[in-house]
Structure formats: C-alpha cells, structure tokens
Amino acid sequence: VFDQIDQEPLGAASIGQAHRVVWQGRPAVVKVQYPDAAAMLRADFRCLELLLWLVSQDALAIMSQVRHQFATELDYESEANHLRELHAAFQVAPHFQGKVVLPEPIPELTSGHVIGMGYLEGSKLELALRTRLEALGVDLGKQGIGEWLAAQQRNGLSKNFSSQTDGAGRQMLESETEETRTTFPWNRLQGVFRLVGVDTVLWIARKLADMRS
C-alpha cells in the first residue's frame, strides 16, 4: 500500500498514533487507532463506575457524560467526515485563505480505525506555541504547554472567585463548596489515588467487578 512508512510515530496518544508515510509518491499521514483501544476504554470506565458507585453514586451521571465524550474520540469515521468538511470550508472562506492550512483528507487511506490525510511540513504545535510565548517574554520553565495553560486557567479561576465573592457571596460559595464536599468526598477519592496509584485502584475495581458477576 505504502511506498514508505516511518516506524517512529509523529505523535501518540492513549487511543492511537500517527505515522508519516509515502503513498503514490506523495507524503501523507495515517492516524491509526490501537486494536484494543475501545475494549480497554470500556473496561476502564466500568471499573471507574463501580468505584464511584462504592464512593458516591451521585457522580455516576457525570461519569456517564465523560464516557460519552470519550466514545466520540473513538469514532474515526466521524472525525474523518469533520476533517473533510472543515477542509472544504476553509478552502472557500475568504477570511482564511492563505492564512490557515488544514491537511487534505485522503479517502483511499481512511477506514473505520484509520484516517489518512496529507502531510504538512512545519514545527509541532507545542514548539511553535512555546517559541511564540517566549518571544513575548513568558517564561515557561520546564512546563509543557498543556501544564502551563492549565495553571493559567486555575489562577484565572481563583482570581475571579476571590474578586467576585465577598460578604454574602463568599458565604454562599463556602456553603456550596461544603455541600459539594458532603455530596461527594473528592478529597477522600483523590487521597486513595495518590496513596495507591491509579493502576492499583483499577485493579481493585476489576476484582470487585469479578466478585459481583
């Protein structure tokens, strides 16, 4: 199928990875989903739901929404359709012509668990963002872009809460916070994860699931 395929992936995530290939003489990228990604995700969510059922059943509704969101990440066919629609839209949008480039979908390389697209030369997004931020005088230190953005978001939320809550507002916030702690013991759950680790918690949950079945 391919004239050449790089064994070292361009990038990898929890459910798949992307490889640069040469197809019919042109550079391209194939994004491949791991064969057991869907099964492993379903198994992990069953374990987490059982754990939440033991700790607080009120959180199961939230976990259901999270599970649905992760399920959409596994739908490569839908992702390929979105890429195709975005590529077509940006091609004719006057405000983006010559400014924004999206990879061209390759239908011949796209199937249920594989997405094929053209290869675009350039720096990785994280490197480009880091270079731009450092040029603006922002010192990221050893943090990754994701860690830095998360820290900025947390700091922004803290400032907003502290500036917007005073008097009765602060009392209401404290009351809601206390109610949240009462409804779902987040600190207790976080403490368990820190003490024994995520893998151990999932192992315990699987054992409990086996005992119930």
mmCIF file of C-alpha atoms in Angstrom, residues 24-174:
data_model
loop_
_atom_site.group_PDB
_atom_site.id
_atom_site.type_symbol
_atom_site.label_atom_id
_atom_site.label_comp_id
_atom_site.label_asym_id
_atom_site.label_seq_id
_atom_site.Cartn_x
_atom_site.Cartn_y
_atom_site.Cartn_z
ATOM 1 C CA GLN A 24 1.735 7.015 -4.512
ATOM 2 C CA GLY A 25 4.791 9.239 -4.385
ATOM 3 C CA ARG A 26 3.270 11.867 -2.073
ATOM 4 C CA PRO A 27 3.914 12.384 1.663
ATOM 5 C CA ALA A 28 0.927 11.618 3.847
ATOM 6 C CA VAL A 29 -0.056 10.799 7.411
ATOM 7 C CA VAL A 30 -2.074 7.866 8.692
ATOM 8 C CA LYS A 31 -3.666 8.079 12.117
ATOM 9 C CA VAL A 32 -4.191 4.543 13.405
ATOM 10 C CA GLN A 33 -6.351 3.513 16.354
ATOM 11 C CA TYR A 34 -4.960 0.826 18.631
ATOM 12 C CA PRO A 35 -6.768 -2.507 18.063
ATOM 13 C CA ASP A 36 -7.829 -2.845 21.711
ATOM 14 C CA ALA A 37 -8.475 0.864 22.397
ATOM 15 C CA ALA A 38 -12.274 0.625 22.512
ATOM 16 C CA ALA A 39 -12.315 -2.535 24.647
ATOM 17 C CA MET A 40 -9.763 -1.158 27.121
ATOM 18 C CA LEU A 41 -11.645 2.131 27.398
ATOM 19 C CA ARG A 42 -14.925 0.352 28.113
ATOM 20 C CA ALA A 43 -13.236 -1.868 30.715
ATOM 21 C CA ASP A 44 -11.616 1.087 32.486
ATOM 22 C CA PHE A 45 -14.885 3.004 32.587
ATOM 23 C CA ARG A 46 -16.723 0.002 34.021
ATOM 24 C CA CYS A 47 -14.112 -0.146 36.786
ATOM 25 C CA LEU A 48 -14.317 3.584 37.470
ATOM 26 C CA GLU A 49 -18.120 3.495 37.534
ATOM 27 C CA LEU A 50 -18.027 0.649 40.039
ATOM 28 C CA LEU A 51 -15.563 2.593 42.170
ATOM 29 C CA LEU A 52 -17.786 5.687 42.072
ATOM 30 C CA TRP A 53 -20.801 3.539 42.909
ATOM 31 C CA LEU A 54 -18.980 2.459 46.059
ATOM 32 C CA VAL A 55 -17.900 6.016 46.962
ATOM 33 C CA SER A 56 -20.770 8.198 45.742
ATOM 34 C CA GLN A 57 -23.498 7.246 43.284
ATOM 35 C CA ASP A 58 -24.257 10.943 42.646
ATOM 36 C CA ALA A 59 -21.144 11.188 40.490
ATOM 37 C CA LEU A 60 -22.257 8.422 38.105
ATOM 38 C CA ALA A 61 -24.245 10.863 35.948
ATOM 39 C CA ILE A 62 -21.138 12.990 35.417
ATOM 40 C CA MET A 63 -19.076 9.903 34.631
ATOM 41 C CA SER A 64 -21.677 8.898 32.043
ATOM 42 C CA GLN A 65 -21.149 12.199 30.233
ATOM 43 C CA VAL A 66 -17.374 11.757 30.356
ATOM 44 C CA ARG A 67 -17.739 8.243 28.967
ATOM 45 C CA HIS A 68 -19.880 9.539 26.096
ATOM 46 C CA GLN A 69 -17.262 12.169 25.262
ATOM 47 C CA PHE A 70 -14.508 9.559 25.168
ATOM 48 C CA ALA A 71 -16.689 7.394 22.914
ATOM 49 C CA THR A 72 -16.768 10.186 20.329
ATOM 50 C CA GLU A 73 -12.946 10.176 20.341
ATOM 51 C CA LEU A 74 -13.055 6.550 19.158
ATOM 52 C CA ASP A 75 -15.299 7.383 16.180
ATOM 53 C CA TYR A 76 -12.645 7.861 13.489
ATOM 54 C CA GLU A 77 -15.257 7.812 10.722
ATOM 55 C CA SER A 78 -16.962 10.860 12.219
ATOM 56 C CA GLU A 79 -13.595 12.565 12.729
ATOM 57 C CA ALA A 80 -12.700 11.958 9.080
ATOM 58 C CA ASN A 81 -16.020 13.489 7.992
ATOM 59 C CA HIS A 82 -15.369 16.557 10.157
ATOM 60 C CA LEU A 83 -11.889 16.943 8.684
ATOM 61 C CA ARG A 84 -13.329 16.700 5.172
ATOM 62 C CA GLU A 85 -15.982 19.331 5.897
ATOM 63 C CA LEU A 86 -13.511 21.703 7.571
ATOM 64 C CA HIS A 87 -11.001 21.366 4.762
ATOM 65 C CA ALA A 88 -13.670 22.174 2.165
ATOM 66 C CA ALA A 89 -14.993 25.111 4.197
ATOM 67 C CA PHE A 90 -11.571 26.687 4.755
ATOM 68 C CA GLN A 91 -10.748 26.337 1.072
ATOM 69 C CA VAL A 92 -13.523 28.775 0.108
ATOM 70 C CA ALA A 93 -13.634 31.028 3.191
ATOM 71 C CA PRO A 94 -12.114 34.396 2.146
ATOM 72 C CA HIS A 95 -11.036 35.298 5.686
ATOM 73 C CA PHE A 96 -8.858 32.174 6.000
ATOM 74 C CA GLN A 97 -7.439 31.749 2.501
ATOM 75 C CA GLY A 98 -3.671 31.953 2.617
ATOM 76 C CA LYS A 99 -3.701 32.117 6.433
ATOM 77 C CA VAL A 100 -4.938 28.741 7.663
ATOM 78 C CA VAL A 101 -3.941 25.403 6.163
ATOM 79 C CA LEU A 102 -5.621 22.109 7.002
ATOM 80 C CA PRO A 103 -4.452 18.677 5.853
ATOM 81 C CA GLU A 104 -6.339 17.301 2.886
ATOM 82 C CA PRO A 105 -8.259 14.109 3.693
ATOM 83 C CA ILE A 106 -7.346 11.020 1.671
ATOM 84 C CA PRO A 107 -10.441 8.781 1.363
ATOM 85 C CA GLU A 108 -8.418 5.878 -0.065
ATOM 86 C CA LEU A 109 -6.437 5.678 3.193
ATOM 87 C CA THR A 110 -9.426 6.140 5.508
ATOM 88 C CA SER A 111 -11.417 3.301 7.076
ATOM 89 C CA GLY A 112 -13.099 2.523 10.385
ATOM 90 C CA HIS A 113 -9.946 2.766 12.507
ATOM 91 C CA VAL A 114 -7.593 4.661 10.202
ATOM 92 C CA ILE A 115 -7.633 8.262 8.958
ATOM 93 C CA GLY A 116 -5.460 9.265 6.025
ATOM 94 C CA MET A 117 -4.522 12.869 5.309
ATOM 95 C CA GLY A 118 -1.898 14.952 3.577
ATOM 96 C CA TYR A 119 1.362 15.730 5.358
ATOM 97 C CA LEU A 120 2.046 19.380 6.219
ATOM 98 C CA GLU A 121 5.629 20.457 6.835
ATOM 99 C CA GLY A 122 6.279 22.599 9.889
ATOM 100 C CA SER A 123 7.037 22.698 13.577
ATOM 101 C CA LYS A 124 4.897 20.860 16.080
ATOM 102 C CA LEU A 125 2.190 22.985 17.651
ATOM 103 C CA GLU A 126 3.734 22.864 21.133
ATOM 104 C CA LEU A 127 7.119 24.011 19.847
ATOM 105 C CA ALA A 128 5.542 26.853 17.851
ATOM 106 C CA LEU A 129 3.484 27.997 20.849
ATOM 107 C CA ARG A 130 6.473 27.809 23.180
ATOM 108 C CA THR A 131 8.609 29.857 20.774
ATOM 109 C CA ARG A 132 5.882 32.486 20.438
ATOM 110 C CA LEU A 133 5.283 32.752 24.190
ATOM 111 C CA GLU A 134 8.996 33.026 24.951
ATOM 112 C CA ALA A 135 9.272 35.766 22.319
ATOM 113 C CA LEU A 136 6.552 37.616 24.244
ATOM 114 C CA GLY A 137 8.586 37.293 27.453
ATOM 115 C CA VAL A 138 6.690 34.394 29.015
ATOM 116 C CA ASP A 139 8.984 32.011 30.910
ATOM 117 C CA LEU A 140 7.534 28.510 30.768
ATOM 118 C CA GLY A 141 10.458 26.883 32.536
ATOM 119 C CA LYS A 142 10.257 23.100 32.268
ATOM 120 C CA GLN A 143 6.466 23.084 31.967
ATOM 121 C CA GLY A 144 4.777 21.752 28.881
ATOM 122 C CA ILE A 145 2.262 23.958 27.089
ATOM 123 C CA GLY A 146 -0.631 21.913 28.469
ATOM 124 C CA GLU A 147 0.639 22.248 32.043
ATOM 125 C CA TRP A 148 1.172 25.991 31.619
ATOM 126 C CA LEU A 149 -2.323 26.543 30.172
ATOM 127 C CA ALA A 150 -3.890 24.500 32.981
ATOM 128 C CA ALA A 151 -2.001 26.586 35.569
ATOM 129 C CA GLN A 152 -3.152 29.821 33.914
ATOM 130 C CA GLN A 153 -6.722 28.592 33.942
ATOM 131 C CA ARG A 154 -6.539 27.664 37.618
ATOM 132 C CA ASN A 155 -5.016 31.037 38.508
ATOM 133 C CA GLY A 156 -7.664 32.857 36.495
ATOM 134 C CA LEU A 157 -10.480 30.977 38.196
ATOM 135 C CA SER A 158 -9.001 31.663 41.618
ATOM 136 C CA LYS A 159 -8.734 35.391 40.892
ATOM 137 C CA ASN A 160 -12.282 35.533 39.554
ATOM 138 C CA PHE A 161 -13.660 33.745 42.599
ATOM 139 C CA SER A 162 -11.734 35.917 45.041
ATOM 140 C CA SER A 163 -12.790 39.162 43.316
ATOM 141 C CA GLN A 164 -16.430 38.219 42.814
ATOM 142 C CA THR A 165 -17.176 36.639 46.189
ATOM 143 C CA ASP A 166 -17.369 38.866 49.241
ATOM 144 C CA GLY A 167 -19.788 39.058 52.139
ATOM 145 C CA ALA A 168 -22.899 37.031 51.353
ATOM 146 C CA GLY A 169 -21.332 35.890 48.074
ATOM 147 C CA ARG A 170 -18.401 34.337 49.910
ATOM 148 C CA GLN A 171 -20.728 32.673 52.371
ATOM 149 C CA MET A 172 -22.768 31.245 49.505
ATOM 150 C CA LEU A 173 -19.618 29.944 47.803
ATOM 151 C CA GLU A 174 -18.407 28.393 51.031
#
